[in-house]
Amino acid sequence: MPFHLWQAVLLALCLLSGCSANYVFDDADYRPLGDPQAARRGH
């Protein structure tokens, strides 16, 4: 199976997009993953 340029570009985009996804969305507040204490936990 030949490896085409578009497959290499798609693979690179998938790998790079995973590196930039460092934040989670929770009730209109962003916080970094790995932050053990949320600002308003349980509210």
C-alpha positions as protocol buffer text, in pm:
chain_id: "A"
residue {
  index: 1
  type: MET
  ca { x: 0 y: 0 z: 0 }
}
residue {
  index: 2
  type: PRO
  ca { x: 167 y: 322 z: -112 }
}
residue {
  index: 3
  type: PHE
  ca { x: 203 y: 601 z: 142 }
}
residue {
  index: 4
  type: HIS
  ca { x: 71 y: 923 z: -11 }
}
residue {
  index: 5
  type: LEU
  ca { x: 147 y: 1280 z: 88 }
}
residue {
  index: 6
  type: TRP
  ca { x: -210 y: 1349 z: 203 }
}
residue {
  index: 7
  type: GLN
  ca { x: -187 y: 1057 z: 445 }
}
residue {
  index: 8
  type: ALA
  ca { x: 133 y: 1200 z: 594 }
}
residue {
  index: 9
  type: VAL
  ca { x: -27 y: 1544 z: 627 }
}
residue {
  index: 10
  type: LEU
  ca { x: -337 y: 1396 z: 790 }
}
residue {
  index: 11
  type: LEU
  ca { x: -125 y: 1199 z: 1036 }
}
residue {
  index: 12
  type: ALA
  ca { x: 81 y: 1508 z: 1123 }
}
residue {
  index: 13
  type: LEU
  ca { x: -234 y: 1716 z: 1179 }
}
residue {
  index: 14
  type: CYS
  ca { x: -383 y: 1451 z: 1407 }
}
residue {
  index: 15
  type: LEU
  ca { x: -65 y: 1429 z: 1613 }
}
residue {
  index: 16
  type: LEU
  ca { x: -24 y: 1805 z: 1639 }
}
residue {
  index: 17
  type: SER
  ca { x: -388 y: 1868 z: 1728 }
}
residue {
  index: 18
  type: GLY
  ca { x: -354 y: 1630 z: 2022 }
}
residue {
  index: 19
  type: CYS
  ca { x: -61 y: 1830 z: 2157 }
}
residue {
  index: 20
  type: SER
  ca { x: -256 y: 2156 z: 2170 }
}
residue {
  index: 21
  type: ALA
  ca { x: -562 y: 2014 z: 2348 }
}
residue {
  index: 22
  type: ASN
  ca { x: -451 y: 2093 z: 2704 }
}
residue {
  index: 23
  type: TYR
  ca { x: -776 y: 2239 z: 2839 }
}
residue {
  index: 24
  type: VAL
  ca { x: -1116 y: 2098 z: 2921 }
}
residue {
  index: 25
  type: PHE
  ca { x: -1446 y: 2288 z: 2909 }
}
residue {
  index: 26
  type: ASP
  ca { x: -1646 y: 2273 z: 3232 }
}
residue {
  index: 27
  type: ASP
  ca { x: -1933 y: 2515 z: 3310 }
}
residue {
  index: 28
  type: ALA
  ca { x: -1788 y: 2808 z: 3112 }
}
residue {
  index: 29
  type: ASP
  ca { x: -1453 y: 2779 z: 3297 }
}
residue {
  index: 30
  type: TYR
  ca { x: -1133 y: 2656 z: 3139 }
}
residue {
  index: 31
  type: ARG
  ca { x: -870 y: 2496 z: 3359 }
}
residue {
  index: 32
  type: PRO
  ca { x: -558 y: 2303 z: 3267 }
}
residue {
  index: 33
  type: LEU
  ca { x: -567 y: 1927 z: 3288 }
}
residue {
  index: 34
  type: GLY
  ca { x: -375 y: 1815 z: 3590 }
}
residue {
  index: 35
  type: ASP
  ca { x: -499 y: 2102 z: 3809 }
}
residue {
  index: 36
  type: PRO
  ca { x: -611 y: 1905 z: 4116 }
}
residue {
  index: 37
  type: GLN
  ca { x: -842 y: 2173 z: 4256 }
}
residue {
  index: 38
  type: ALA
  ca { x: -1128 y: 2313 z: 4053 }
}
residue {
  index: 39
  type: ALA
  ca { x: -1235 y: 2668 z: 4134 }
}
residue {
  index: 40
  type: ARG
  ca { x: -1592 y: 2578 z: 4238 }
}
residue {
  index: 41
  type: ARG
  ca { x: -1608 y: 2203 z: 4282 }
}
residue {
  index: 42
  type: GLY
  ca { x: -1959 y: 2073 z: 4345 }
}
residue {
  index: 43
  type: HIS
  ca { x: -2139 y: 2393 z: 4240 }
}
